[in-house]
Tab-separated table of C-alpha atoms in Angstrom:
chain	number	residue	atom	x	y	z
A	1	MET	CA	-58.706	20.105	39.994
A	2	THR	CA	-62.176	20.262	41.468
A	3	SER	CA	-61.744	22.479	44.505
A	4	GLY	CA	-60.293	25.955	44.545
A	5	LEU	CA	-56.774	27.174	44.025
A	6	ALA	CA	-54.145	24.762	42.762
A	7	ASP	CA	-51.438	25.924	45.182
A	8	ARG	CA	-53.075	24.947	48.476
A	9	PHE	CA	-55.132	22.296	50.229
A	10	LEU	CA	-58.825	23.202	50.338
A	11	TRP	CA	-61.678	21.223	51.869
A	12	HIS	CA	-64.008	20.200	49.031
A	13	PRO	CA	-67.702	20.990	49.700
A	14	ASP	CA	-68.586	17.285	49.358
A	15	ALA	CA	-65.758	16.035	51.588
A	16	ARG	CA	-66.330	14.664	55.079
A	17	ILE	CA	-64.535	12.728	57.784
A	18	ALA	CA	-66.664	9.646	58.376
A	19	PRO	CA	-67.238	8.517	62.005
A	20	THR	CA	-65.861	5.061	61.212
A	21	GLY	CA	-62.865	4.881	63.536
A	22	ARG	CA	-61.879	6.373	66.868
A	23	ASP	CA	-58.966	8.497	65.675
A	24	GLN	CA	-60.311	11.829	66.863
A	25	THR	CA	-56.800	13.267	67.242
A	26	SER	CA	-56.131	12.887	63.514
A	27	ALA	CA	-59.553	14.302	62.639
A	28	ALA	CA	-58.915	17.393	64.777
A	29	ALA	CA	-55.446	17.830	63.241
A	30	LEU	CA	-56.933	17.781	59.733
A	31	VAL	CA	-59.628	20.307	60.622
A	32	ALA	CA	-56.981	22.618	62.100
A	33	ALA	CA	-54.698	22.181	59.074
A	34	PHE	CA	-57.445	23.064	56.588
A	35	ALA	CA	-58.433	26.072	58.710
A	36	ARG	CA	-54.904	27.409	58.248
A	37	THR	CA	-54.687	26.579	54.531
A	38	THR	CA	-57.954	28.433	53.885
A	39	GLN	CA	-56.117	31.526	55.105
A	40	GLY	CA	-53.112	30.762	52.909
A	41	LEU	CA	-51.036	29.693	55.937
A	42	SER	CA	-48.703	26.782	56.510
A	43	PHE	CA	-49.062	23.950	59.023
A	44	ARG	CA	-47.112	21.111	60.630
A	45	ILE	CA	-48.017	17.479	61.221
A	46	GLY	CA	-45.589	15.705	63.558
A	47	GLY	CA	-42.349	16.948	65.073
A	48	GLY	CA	-43.945	19.357	67.539
A	49	SER	CA	-47.193	21.227	68.002
A	50	GLU	CA	-46.097	24.736	67.083
A	51	PRO	CA	-46.900	25.735	63.460
A	52	PRO	CA	-44.074	26.761	61.141
A	53	LEU	CA	-43.693	30.335	59.996
A	54	SER	CA	-45.896	31.584	57.170
A	55	SER	CA	-44.380	31.933	53.723
A	56	PRO	CA	-45.383	33.571	50.437
A	57	GLN	CA	-46.467	30.150	49.133
A	58	PRO	CA	-48.606	27.821	51.288
A	59	MET	CA	-46.308	25.178	52.771
A	60	PHE	CA	-46.452	22.361	55.294
A	61	GLU	CA	-44.158	20.173	57.363
A	62	THR	CA	-44.260	16.428	57.812
A	63	LEU	CA	-41.798	13.697	58.764
A	64	THR	CA	-39.740	11.130	56.904
A	65	SER	CA	-40.256	7.478	57.848
A	66	GLY	CA	-36.946	7.226	59.715
A	67	SER	CA	-35.912	4.068	57.869
A	68	SER	CA	-32.334	5.353	57.515
A	69	GLY	CA	-32.151	6.914	60.985
A	70	THR	CA	-34.088	9.449	63.046
A	71	PRO	CA	-37.220	10.771	61.279
A	72	ARG	CA	-36.505	14.166	59.690
A	73	ARG	CA	-38.857	17.119	59.409
A	74	ILE	CA	-39.319	18.093	55.780
A	75	TRP	CA	-40.641	21.307	54.253
A	76	ARG	CA	-42.987	21.096	51.248
A	77	SER	CA	-45.156	23.378	49.191
A	78	GLN	CA	-48.802	22.372	49.301
A	79	ALA	CA	-48.770	22.584	45.497
A	80	SER	CA	-46.256	19.701	45.405
A	81	TRP	CA	-49.069	17.425	46.613
A	82	THR	CA	-52.103	19.061	44.996
A	83	ALA	CA	-50.410	18.514	41.614
A	84	SER	CA	-50.555	14.749	42.164
A	85	PHE	CA	-54.050	14.903	43.689
A	86	SER	CA	-55.404	15.906	40.296
A	87	VAL	CA	-53.451	13.089	38.611
A	88	ASN	CA	-54.818	10.487	41.030
A	89	ALA	CA	-58.351	11.805	40.617
A	90	GLY	CA	-58.093	10.783	36.969
A	91	LEU	CA	-56.145	7.566	37.495
A	92	PHE	CA	-58.210	6.161	40.367
A	93	GLY	CA	-61.522	7.994	40.232
A	94	ILE	CA	-61.122	9.585	43.670
A	95	GLY	CA	-63.743	12.270	44.251
A	96	PRO	CA	-67.316	12.837	45.466
A	97	GLY	CA	-68.930	9.477	46.174
A	98	SER	CA	-65.604	7.751	46.955
A	99	ASN	CA	-64.876	6.201	50.348
A	100	VAL	CA	-61.144	6.477	51.088
A	101	ALA	CA	-59.479	4.854	54.107
A	102	VAL	CA	-56.017	5.287	55.618
A	103	LEU	CA	-54.681	2.797	58.157
A	104	GLY	CA	-51.762	4.792	59.592
A	105	HIS	CA	-51.459	7.843	61.812
A	106	LEU	CA	-50.990	11.164	60.041
A	107	ILE	CA	-47.415	11.413	61.281
A	108	HIS	CA	-46.666	8.956	58.448
A	109	SER	CA	-46.545	10.810	55.128
A	110	LEU	CA	-48.494	8.185	53.149
A	111	ALA	CA	-51.448	8.354	55.554
A	112	LEU	CA	-51.297	12.151	55.590
A	113	TYR	CA	-51.194	12.222	51.807
A	114	GLY	CA	-54.211	9.918	51.447
A	115	ALA	CA	-56.210	11.887	54.011
A	116	LEU	CA	-55.503	15.324	52.518
A	117	GLU	CA	-56.144	14.044	48.991
A	118	ALA	CA	-59.499	12.548	49.959
A	119	LEU	CA	-60.752	15.777	51.569
A	120	HIS	CA	-59.350	17.977	48.797
A	121	LEU	CA	-61.090	15.905	46.109
A	122	GLY	CA	-64.433	15.525	47.867
A	123	ALA	CA	-64.345	11.948	49.155
A	124	ALA	CA	-65.474	10.520	52.480
A	125	LEU	CA	-62.392	9.884	54.619
A	126	HIS	CA	-62.121	6.974	57.066
A	127	LEU	CA	-59.335	7.297	59.675
A	128	LEU	CA	-58.655	3.811	61.048
A	129	ALA	CA	-55.250	4.079	62.749
A	130	ASP	CA	-56.666	3.625	66.261
A	131	LEU	CA	-58.394	0.330	65.423
A	132	ARG	CA	-56.690	-3.049	65.638
A	133	PRO	CA	-56.365	-4.858	62.267
A	134	ASP	CA	-59.461	-7.076	62.605
A	135	ARG	CA	-61.578	-4.022	63.516
A	136	GLN	CA	-60.040	-2.114	60.603
A	137	ARG	CA	-61.076	-4.920	58.273
A	138	GLN	CA	-64.591	-4.929	59.687
A	139	ALA	CA	-64.838	-1.137	59.335
A	140	LEU	CA	-63.679	-1.248	55.709
A	141	GLY	CA	-66.462	-3.683	54.891
A	142	THR	CA	-69.198	-1.901	56.849
A	143	ALA	CA	-68.383	1.467	55.252
A	144	ASN	CA	-67.998	0.045	51.716
A	145	VAL	CA	-64.561	1.632	51.411
A	146	ASP	CA	-63.456	1.513	47.781
A	147	VAL	CA	-59.971	3.106	47.948
A	148	LEU	CA	-57.403	2.061	50.543
A	149	TYR	CA	-54.003	3.676	51.246
A	150	ALA	CA	-51.597	1.469	53.214
A	151	THR	CA	-47.975	0.558	53.735
A	152	PRO	CA	-47.006	-3.099	53.216
A	153	ALA	CA	-46.685	-3.574	56.993
A	154	GLN	CA	-50.203	-2.225	57.594
A	155	ALA	CA	-51.643	-4.190	54.684
A	156	ARG	CA	-50.048	-7.415	55.936
A	157	LEU	CA	-51.706	-7.098	59.345
A	158	LEU	CA	-55.020	-6.373	57.646
A	159	ALA	CA	-54.747	-9.354	55.295
A	160	GLU	CA	-53.773	-11.674	58.143
A	161	ALA	CA	-56.623	-10.507	60.388
A	162	LYS	CA	-59.721	-12.648	60.616
A	163	GLY	CA	-62.789	-11.296	58.889
A	164	ALA	CA	-64.937	-11.217	55.790
A	165	ASN	CA	-63.518	-10.378	52.383
A	166	LEU	CA	-63.872	-6.839	51.045
A	167	PRO	CA	-65.562	-6.944	47.632
A	168	ALA	CA	-66.284	-3.185	47.623
A	169	VAL	CA	-62.580	-2.267	47.584
A	170	ARG	CA	-61.615	-1.423	44.004
A	171	ARG	CA	-58.174	0.159	44.551
A	172	VAL	CA	-55.423	-0.720	47.037
A	173	LEU	CA	-52.647	1.872	46.883
A	174	ILE	CA	-49.440	0.571	48.485
A	175	GLY	CA	-46.401	2.696	49.282
A	176	GLY	CA	-43.490	2.786	51.690
A	177	SER	CA	-41.619	-0.396	50.734
A	178	LYS	CA	-41.720	-3.251	48.221
A	179	LEU	CA	-44.836	-5.387	47.927
A	180	ASP	CA	-43.770	-9.046	48.203
A	181	ALA	CA	-45.482	-12.022	46.574
A	182	SER	CA	-47.066	-13.452	49.731
A	183	LEU	CA	-48.609	-10.104	50.676
A	184	ARG	CA	-49.840	-9.603	47.120
A	185	ALA	CA	-51.591	-12.982	47.288
A	186	GLY	CA	-53.118	-12.143	50.665
A	187	LEU	CA	-54.480	-8.822	49.433
A	188	GLU	CA	-55.907	-10.404	46.293
A	189	GLN	CA	-57.766	-12.919	48.433
A	190	MET	CA	-59.018	-10.291	50.900
A	191	ALA	CA	-60.095	-7.772	48.235
A	192	PRO	CA	-60.884	-9.927	45.181
A	193	ASN	CA	-62.199	-7.028	43.071
A	194	ALA	CA	-59.361	-4.616	43.812
A	195	ALA	CA	-56.557	-3.502	41.527
A	196	LEU	CA	-53.251	-3.343	43.426
A	197	HIS	CA	-51.140	-0.281	42.676
A	198	GLU	CA	-47.650	-0.055	44.136
A	199	PHE	CA	-46.043	3.367	44.445
A	200	TYR	CA	-42.307	3.869	44.792
A	201	GLY	CA	-40.990	7.087	46.253
A	202	ALA	CA	-39.961	8.745	49.502
A	203	ALA	CA	-41.243	11.495	51.757
A	204	GLU	CA	-38.778	13.827	50.011
A	205	THR	CA	-39.813	12.876	46.466
A	206	SER	CA	-43.466	11.855	46.766
A	207	PHE	CA	-44.409	9.569	43.855
A	208	LEU	CA	-41.616	8.451	41.543
A	209	THR	CA	-43.094	5.363	39.884
A	210	LEU	CA	-46.434	3.563	39.750
A	211	ALA	CA	-46.742	-0.191	39.205
A	212	THR	CA	-49.991	-1.497	37.764
A	213	PRO	CA	-51.334	-5.047	38.231
A	214	ASP	CA	-49.950	-5.939	34.772
A	215	ASP	CA	-46.333	-4.958	35.544
A	216	PRO	CA	-43.741	-7.583	36.559
A	217	PRO	CA	-43.904	-7.933	40.365
A	218	THR	CA	-40.123	-7.481	40.650
A	219	SER	CA	-40.353	-3.951	39.225
A	220	VAL	CA	-41.783	-0.819	40.836
A	221	GLY	CA	-43.401	0.301	37.603
A	222	LYS	CA	-43.132	3.189	35.175
A	223	PRO	CA	-42.455	6.828	36.108
A	224	PHE	CA	-45.500	8.497	37.665
A	225	PRO	CA	-47.014	11.143	35.338
A	226	GLY	CA	-44.819	14.251	35.436
A	227	VAL	CA	-41.722	12.413	36.748
A	228	GLN	CA	-38.418	12.080	34.890
A	229	LEU	CA	-35.833	9.552	36.081
A	230	ASP	CA	-32.120	9.358	35.331
A	231	ILE	CA	-29.767	6.543	36.379
A	232	ARG	CA	-26.247	7.869	37.030
A	233	ASP	CA	-22.835	6.468	37.935
A	234	ASP	CA	-20.673	7.751	40.784
A	235	ALA	CA	-19.288	10.481	38.510
A	236	GLY	CA	-22.782	11.764	37.757
A	237	ARG	CA	-22.925	10.435	34.192
A	238	SER	CA	-26.183	9.031	32.824
A	239	LEU	CA	-26.104	5.275	32.345
A	240	PRO	CA	-27.742	3.327	29.508
A	241	ALA	CA	-30.859	1.246	30.086
A	242	GLY	CA	-30.174	-1.933	32.019
A	243	GLU	CA	-27.162	-0.651	33.973
A	244	ALA	CA	-27.551	-0.086	37.718
A	245	GLY	CA	-26.710	3.250	39.274
A	246	GLU	CA	-28.036	5.972	41.538
A	247	ILE	CA	-31.632	7.008	40.866
A	248	TRP	CA	-32.113	10.753	40.249
A	249	ALA	CA	-35.508	12.367	39.707
A	250	THR	CA	-37.096	15.664	38.779
A	251	SER	CA	-40.824	16.395	39.011
A	252	PRO	CA	-43.387	18.902	40.323
A	253	TYR	CA	-43.737	16.768	43.457
A	254	LEU	CA	-40.319	17.185	45.106
A	255	PHE	CA	-39.889	18.635	48.577
A	256	ARG	CA	-38.246	22.010	49.282
A	257	GLY	CA	-35.765	20.846	51.888
A	258	TYR	CA	-35.278	19.665	55.437
A	259	ALA	CA	-36.847	21.896	58.054
A	260	ALA	CA	-34.261	21.120	60.729
A	261	ASP	CA	-31.459	18.534	60.587
A	262	HIS	CA	-30.054	17.500	57.229
A	263	GLY	CA	-31.191	14.181	55.783
A	264	SER	CA	-29.966	11.896	53.049
A	265	ALA	CA	-31.457	13.635	50.003
A	266	VAL	CA	-29.097	15.481	47.642
A	267	TRP	CA	-30.022	18.189	45.107
A	268	GLN	CA	-28.202	18.854	41.835
A	269	ASP	CA	-29.480	21.288	39.201
A	270	GLY	CA	-33.151	20.608	39.968
A	271	TRP	CA	-32.673	16.837	40.261
A	272	LEU	CA	-32.955	14.961	43.541
A	273	SER	CA	-31.505	11.695	44.856
A	274	VAL	CA	-32.352	9.935	48.105
A	275	GLY	CA	-29.528	7.420	47.703
A	276	GLU	CA	-31.362	4.528	46.031
A	277	ILE	CA	-29.712	2.256	43.451
A	278	GLY	CA	-31.619	0.724	40.540
A	279	HIS	CA	-31.879	0.274	36.794
A	280	ILE	CA	-34.470	0.836	34.082
A	281	LYS	CA	-35.448	-1.947	31.693
A	282	ALA	CA	-38.200	-1.650	29.066
A	283	GLY	CA	-39.355	1.565	30.727
A	284	LEU	CA	-39.766	-0.045	34.165
A	285	LEU	CA	-37.706	0.730	37.247
A	286	TYR	CA	-36.081	-2.097	39.231
A	287	LEU	CA	-34.553	-1.423	42.651
A	288	SER	CA	-31.308	-2.831	44.009
A	289	GLY	CA	-31.183	-1.112	47.394
A	290	ARG	CA	-29.958	1.942	49.254
A	291	LYS	CA	-26.380	3.180	48.950
A	292	ASN	CA	-26.037	3.306	52.726
A	293	ARG	CA	-26.904	-0.407	53.023
A	294	ILE	CA	-24.380	-1.716	50.476
A	295	VAL	CA	-22.119	-4.332	52.068
A	296	GLN	CA	-18.646	-5.180	50.788
A	297	ILE	CA	-18.075	-8.937	50.996
A	298	ALA	CA	-14.687	-10.093	49.689
A	299	ASP	CA	-14.509	-6.929	47.518
A	300	GLN	CA	-17.981	-7.490	46.026
A	301	SER	CA	-20.838	-5.024	46.528
A	302	VAL	CA	-23.912	-6.783	47.924
A	303	TYR	CA	-27.397	-5.262	48.307
A	304	PRO	CA	-29.195	-6.776	51.326
A	305	GLU	CA	-32.566	-5.560	49.977
A	306	GLU	CA	-32.256	-7.862	46.950
A	307	ILE	CA	-31.751	-10.842	49.227
A	308	GLU	CA	-34.593	-9.736	51.511
A	309	ALA	CA	-36.930	-9.439	48.537
A	310	PHE	CA	-36.038	-12.944	47.368
A	311	ILE	CA	-36.449	-14.556	50.795
A	312	ALA	CA	-39.827	-12.824	51.191
A	313	THR	CA	-41.111	-14.796	48.183
A	314	LEU	CA	-40.347	-18.157	49.837
A	315	PRO	CA	-43.024	-20.171	51.688
A	316	GLY	CA	-43.463	-19.578	55.411
A	317	ILE	CA	-41.917	-16.086	55.568
A	318	ALA	CA	-43.789	-13.318	57.386
A	319	ARG	CA	-40.999	-10.716	57.781
A	320	VAL	CA	-37.300	-10.706	56.865
A	321	ALA	CA	-34.270	-8.466	57.240
A	322	VAL	CA	-30.709	-9.179	56.100
A	323	LEU	CA	-27.917	-7.523	58.078
A	324	PRO	CA	-24.091	-7.605	57.915
A	325	GLU	CA	-21.844	-9.008	60.607
A	326	ALA	CA	-18.078	-8.522	60.752
A	327	ASP	CA	-15.933	-11.404	59.452
A	328	THR	CA	-12.137	-11.625	59.599
A	329	LYS	CA	-11.786	-13.336	56.198
A	330	ARG	CA	-14.353	-11.537	54.051
A	331	GLY	CA	-14.881	-8.252	55.860
A	332	PHE	CA	-18.555	-9.038	56.390
A	333	VAL	CA	-20.995	-11.920	56.126
A	334	LEU	CA	-24.776	-11.711	56.053
A	335	THR	CA	-27.291	-12.842	58.652
A	336	ALA	CA	-30.998	-13.210	57.894
A	337	ILE	CA	-33.426	-12.347	60.678
A	338	ILE	CA	-36.809	-13.880	59.952
A	339	LYS	CA	-40.278	-14.083	61.444
A	340	GLY	CA	-42.103	-17.149	60.171
A	341	ASP	CA	-41.934	-20.924	59.981
A	342	ALA	CA	-38.557	-22.065	61.331
A	343	THR	CA	-38.962	-25.509	59.777
A	344	LYS	CA	-38.277	-23.830	56.405
A	345	GLU	CA	-34.660	-23.014	57.351
A	346	PRO	CA	-32.965	-25.738	55.233
A	347	ALA	CA	-35.051	-24.741	52.209
A	348	ILE	CA	-34.164	-21.074	52.693
A	349	PHE	CA	-30.428	-21.813	52.771
A	350	ALA	CA	-30.725	-23.978	49.666
A	351	ALA	CA	-32.783	-21.407	47.756
A	352	THR	CA	-30.568	-18.413	48.571
A	353	ARG	CA	-27.365	-20.277	47.693
A	354	ALA	CA	-28.866	-21.361	44.392
A	355	GLN	CA	-29.987	-17.789	43.644
A	356	PHE	CA	-27.006	-15.740	44.885
A	357	GLY	CA	-24.131	-18.179	45.408
A	358	PRO	CA	-22.372	-18.941	48.693
A	359	LEU	CA	-20.634	-15.554	49.030
A	360	LYS	CA	-23.790	-13.429	49.043
A	361	SER	CA	-26.087	-15.861	50.825
A	362	PRO	CA	-26.788	-15.492	54.569
A	363	ARG	CA	-24.451	-17.582	56.711
A	364	ARG	CA	-26.989	-17.941	59.510
A	365	ILE	CA	-30.651	-17.349	60.239
A	366	ILE	CA	-32.066	-15.909	63.458
A	367	TRP	CA	-35.746	-16.596	64.064
A	368	ARG	CA	-37.854	-14.284	66.191
A	369	ASP	CA	-41.531	-14.056	67.038
A	370	ASP	CA	-41.622	-10.304	67.649
A	371	TRP	CA	-40.711	-7.724	65.003
A	372	PRO	CA	-39.541	-4.172	65.789
A	373	THR	CA	-41.066	-1.491	63.572
A	374	LEU	CA	-40.823	2.262	63.164
A	375	ALA	CA	-43.804	4.603	63.464
A	376	SER	CA	-44.179	4.280	59.673
A	377	GLY	CA	-44.572	0.491	59.949
A	378	LYS	CA	-41.207	-0.199	58.319
A	379	THR	CA	-38.760	-2.612	59.920
A	380	ASP	CA	-36.580	-1.005	62.587
A	381	LEU	CA	-33.219	-2.154	61.221
A	382	ALA	CA	-31.290	-0.345	63.961
A	383	ALA	CA	-33.132	-2.317	66.640
A	384	LEU	CA	-32.432	-5.599	64.860
A	385	ALA	CA	-28.758	-4.658	64.466
A	386	ARG	CA	-28.471	-3.901	68.190
A	387	ASP	CA	-29.781	-7.380	68.947
A	388	LEU	CA	-26.965	-8.892	66.866
A	389	THR	CA	-24.248	-7.373	69.054
């Protein structure tokens, strides 16, 4: 820790908000937030302008991504993030002299995290949410940004934008959803000197795992320093390595609770679950999908996320979502909604049937040129589902 008390966000003397982008709203929100934390007060980003009540420990409110429904306001101690700031300072060399950029608005927890971390550790912060992707790419190069925080959706737009490569970028920190093979290749071409680090977690948990460039791309890496994971069955019993079950975690980085409506996270004796299914093999975590997206097809449990991840590795795929549709014989069948090259349809059917068999493979493909997203940049599954009806 290089700046002040460990239980609150404090503006490092060397930190500054660089005049790279046009996101003055986010810059003003950060200045106001740090003004409150200096006094030991809490603050809110998103979900309304009024600040939350003060508490004995400095707290703050932010929003979930809304991927499983309406975004929820969550209540966190500032210490739950400063604890990981100090870890990342050592892992990634973030501090005075660093140029850190975030591509999203601060209403998204990953962008807020990257911004607060940069200012707390003494880096120059570049707020680029109000620039279109090609201007973001240009700004990253002009400012010699060396650390970039982005979701896969934001990173994809950046990699697809026209512009020069970014040799100064040495770390790309990806969180929010799985990094697919085509995006990984695009980022490696755009930032040839950068190490790609994929974080797995949620707004409620913060970091759970960290994947390094040497880890298998199908995994989400090893537990982040300070995190313990436990894979449990429906009865709450710990499962041996290799068996899939619900992912439970305990760490210093967990949230305190929902500030308003209840969300999907469940507490049990200091452990937290957000309803994800996965397994651990050789110390690495592999994800299957969310409990609330499991589809029963002819009495078999199917995880649409596994099929989405596989299709995303195929040539010509820009975005993909797999959704259930009612079927009188099997209960449900799957439909793949894809943005990309429609001439690849026969190859996609052949590849998915070879990988998953006819029962779990999509029965039809819907191609679309537009793609609905949430404020976080994640796919708006509810909007896609409405279009199926």
